[in-house]
Amino acid sequence: MFSYQLYNLVHIVGLVLVMAGLGGMIVTVIAGGEQRSVWARRSAAAFHGLGIFLILLGGFGMLARLGLVRGTPWPGWVWVKAFVWGTLALAAFLPYRYPKTAKPLLLLLPVLGGFAAYMAIYKPL
Ligand code: HEM
């Protein structure tokens, strides 16, 4: 059985990877359009993909350790975090396709991350 602490670590590594991946994609677009380095493009996408998976793995692992197992209705704070997770997952499709979204997305990332952390720590819903 993996511990709550291990799931928490996995969760936080996941959100660091997602922010690094999305940040890399966004700053490249802001700095000058399409990415010339295939390595950089693939690494940003890999960071994002792996991070999105690890957030989920760590998050559900912690839910289980908190006793929020299958059949127990999710409290509001988990639904809000799931929504933030979905937004961060889909955000990767925006910067290259719609370069105008890059700057607002860059400002939105810390807001989304902070909001998800606030929900987890204060559980207001
Ligand atoms: C489906 C998506 C998610 C689920 C199920 C989930 C679940 C959880 C759970 C169960 C906790 C522990 C709460 C506690 O111990 O009282 C937690 C903590 C946390 N989550 Fe999430 N989360 C999700 C998405 C996210 C996202 C997208 C972010 C940020 C981008 C995030 C950031 C955090 C942070 C910073 C903590 C606090 C860790 C700590 O106190 O050590 N989570 N999450």
mmCIF file of C-alpha atoms and ligand atoms in Angstrom, residues 4 8 11-12 15 19 55-56 58-60 62-63 66 68 74 77-78 81-82 84-85 88 112-113 116-117 120-121 123, ligand 1:
data_model
loop_
_atom_site.group_PDB
_atom_site.id
_atom_site.type_symbol
_atom_site.label_atom_id
_atom_site.label_comp_id
_atom_site.label_asym_id
_atom_site.label_seq_id
_atom_site.Cartn_x
_atom_site.Cartn_y
_atom_site.Cartn_z
ATOM 1 C CA TYR A 4 -0.565 9.309 1.614
ATOM 2 C CA ASN A 8 1.133 13.752 -2.205
ATOM 3 C CA HIS A 11 0.740 14.895 -7.015
ATOM 4 C CA ILE A 12 3.095 17.847 -6.527
ATOM 5 C CA LEU A 15 1.746 19.802 -11.107
ATOM 6 C CA MET A 19 3.441 24.010 -15.285
ATOM 7 C CA ILE A 55 -1.648 14.757 -10.796
ATOM 8 C CA LEU A 56 -4.488 12.305 -11.294
ATOM 9 C CA GLY A 58 -1.464 11.238 -6.787
ATOM 10 C CA GLY A 59 -4.827 12.966 -6.372
ATOM 11 C CA PHE A 60 -6.900 9.796 -6.437
ATOM 12 C CA MET A 62 -4.758 10.753 -1.632
ATOM 13 C CA LEU A 63 -8.545 10.671 -1.987
ATOM 14 C CA LEU A 66 -8.620 10.289 3.004
ATOM 15 C CA LEU A 68 -13.084 9.289 -0.213
ATOM 16 C CA TRP A 74 -17.004 13.945 -3.960
ATOM 17 C CA TRP A 77 -13.456 21.121 -3.454
ATOM 18 C CA VAL A 78 -12.587 17.921 -5.371
ATOM 19 C CA LYS A 81 -9.891 20.687 -8.621
ATOM 20 C CA ALA A 82 -11.054 18.206 -11.252
ATOM 21 C CA VAL A 84 -8.886 22.893 -12.948
ATOM 22 C CA TRP A 85 -7.196 19.612 -13.944
ATOM 23 C CA LEU A 88 -4.802 22.385 -17.614
ATOM 24 C CA LEU A 112 -5.294 28.078 -11.655
ATOM 25 C CA GLY A 113 -2.505 26.412 -9.650
ATOM 26 C CA ALA A 116 -6.431 24.356 -6.862
ATOM 27 C CA ALA A 117 -3.999 24.543 -3.927
ATOM 28 C CA ALA A 120 -7.047 21.438 -1.288
ATOM 29 C CA ILE A 121 -5.732 23.269 1.766
ATOM 30 C CA LYS A 123 -11.603 22.904 1.441
HETATM 31 C C1 HEM B 1 -8.743 15.440 -10.538
HETATM 32 C C2 HEM B 1 -7.865 16.269 -10.107
HETATM 33 C C3 HEM B 1 -7.365 16.374 -8.665
HETATM 34 C C4 HEM B 1 -7.639 15.607 -7.555
HETATM 35 C C5 HEM B 1 -8.558 14.385 -7.448
HETATM 36 C C6 HEM B 1 -6.867 16.167 -6.444
HETATM 37 C C7 HEM B 1 -6.902 15.676 -5.135
HETATM 38 C C8 HEM B 1 -6.154 16.199 -4.088
HETATM 39 C C9 HEM B 1 -6.206 15.692 -2.728
HETATM 40 C C10 HEM B 1 -7.078 14.538 -2.248
HETATM 41 C C11 HEM B 1 -5.354 16.442 -1.992
HETATM 42 C C12 HEM B 1 -5.017 16.271 -0.494
HETATM 43 C C13 HEM B 1 -5.959 17.081 0.335
HETATM 44 C C14 HEM B 1 -5.719 16.795 1.818
HETATM 45 O O1 HEM B 1 -4.816 16.094 2.183
HETATM 46 O O2 HEM B 1 -6.463 17.323 2.640
HETATM 47 C C15 HEM B 1 -4.745 17.404 -2.885
HETATM 48 C C16 HEM B 1 -3.798 18.311 -2.493
HETATM 49 C C17 HEM B 1 -3.274 19.237 -3.339
HETATM 50 N N1 HEM B 1 -3.568 19.405 -4.673
HETATM 51 FE FE1 HEM B 1 -4.812 18.307 -5.792
HETATM 52 N N2 HEM B 1 -6.148 17.237 -6.879
HETATM 53 C C18 HEM B 1 -6.422 17.400 -8.233
HETATM 54 C C19 HEM B 1 -5.928 18.361 -9.066
HETATM 55 C C20 HEM B 1 -5.008 19.287 -8.667
HETATM 56 C C21 HEM B 1 -4.490 20.306 -9.552
HETATM 57 C C22 HEM B 1 -4.888 20.468 -11.013
HETATM 58 C C23 HEM B 1 -3.587 21.037 -8.820
HETATM 59 C C24 HEM B 1 -2.751 22.228 -9.222
HETATM 60 C C25 HEM B 1 -2.522 22.618 -10.425
HETATM 61 C C26 HEM B 1 -3.564 20.484 -7.476
HETATM 62 C C27 HEM B 1 -2.796 20.968 -6.439
HETATM 63 C C28 HEM B 1 -2.801 20.460 -5.145
HETATM 64 C C29 HEM B 1 -1.989 20.988 -4.057
HETATM 65 C C30 HEM B 1 -0.965 22.125 -4.161
HETATM 66 C C31 HEM B 1 -2.306 20.234 -2.919
HETATM 67 C C32 HEM B 1 -1.766 20.449 -1.489
HETATM 68 C C33 HEM B 1 -0.678 19.519 -1.221
HETATM 69 C C34 HEM B 1 -0.239 19.639 0.245
HETATM 70 O O3 HEM B 1 -0.918 20.218 1.080
HETATM 71 O O4 HEM B 1 0.789 19.060 0.517
HETATM 72 N N3 HEM B 1 -4.432 19.415 -7.427
HETATM 73 N N4 HEM B 1 -5.257 17.244 -4.157
#
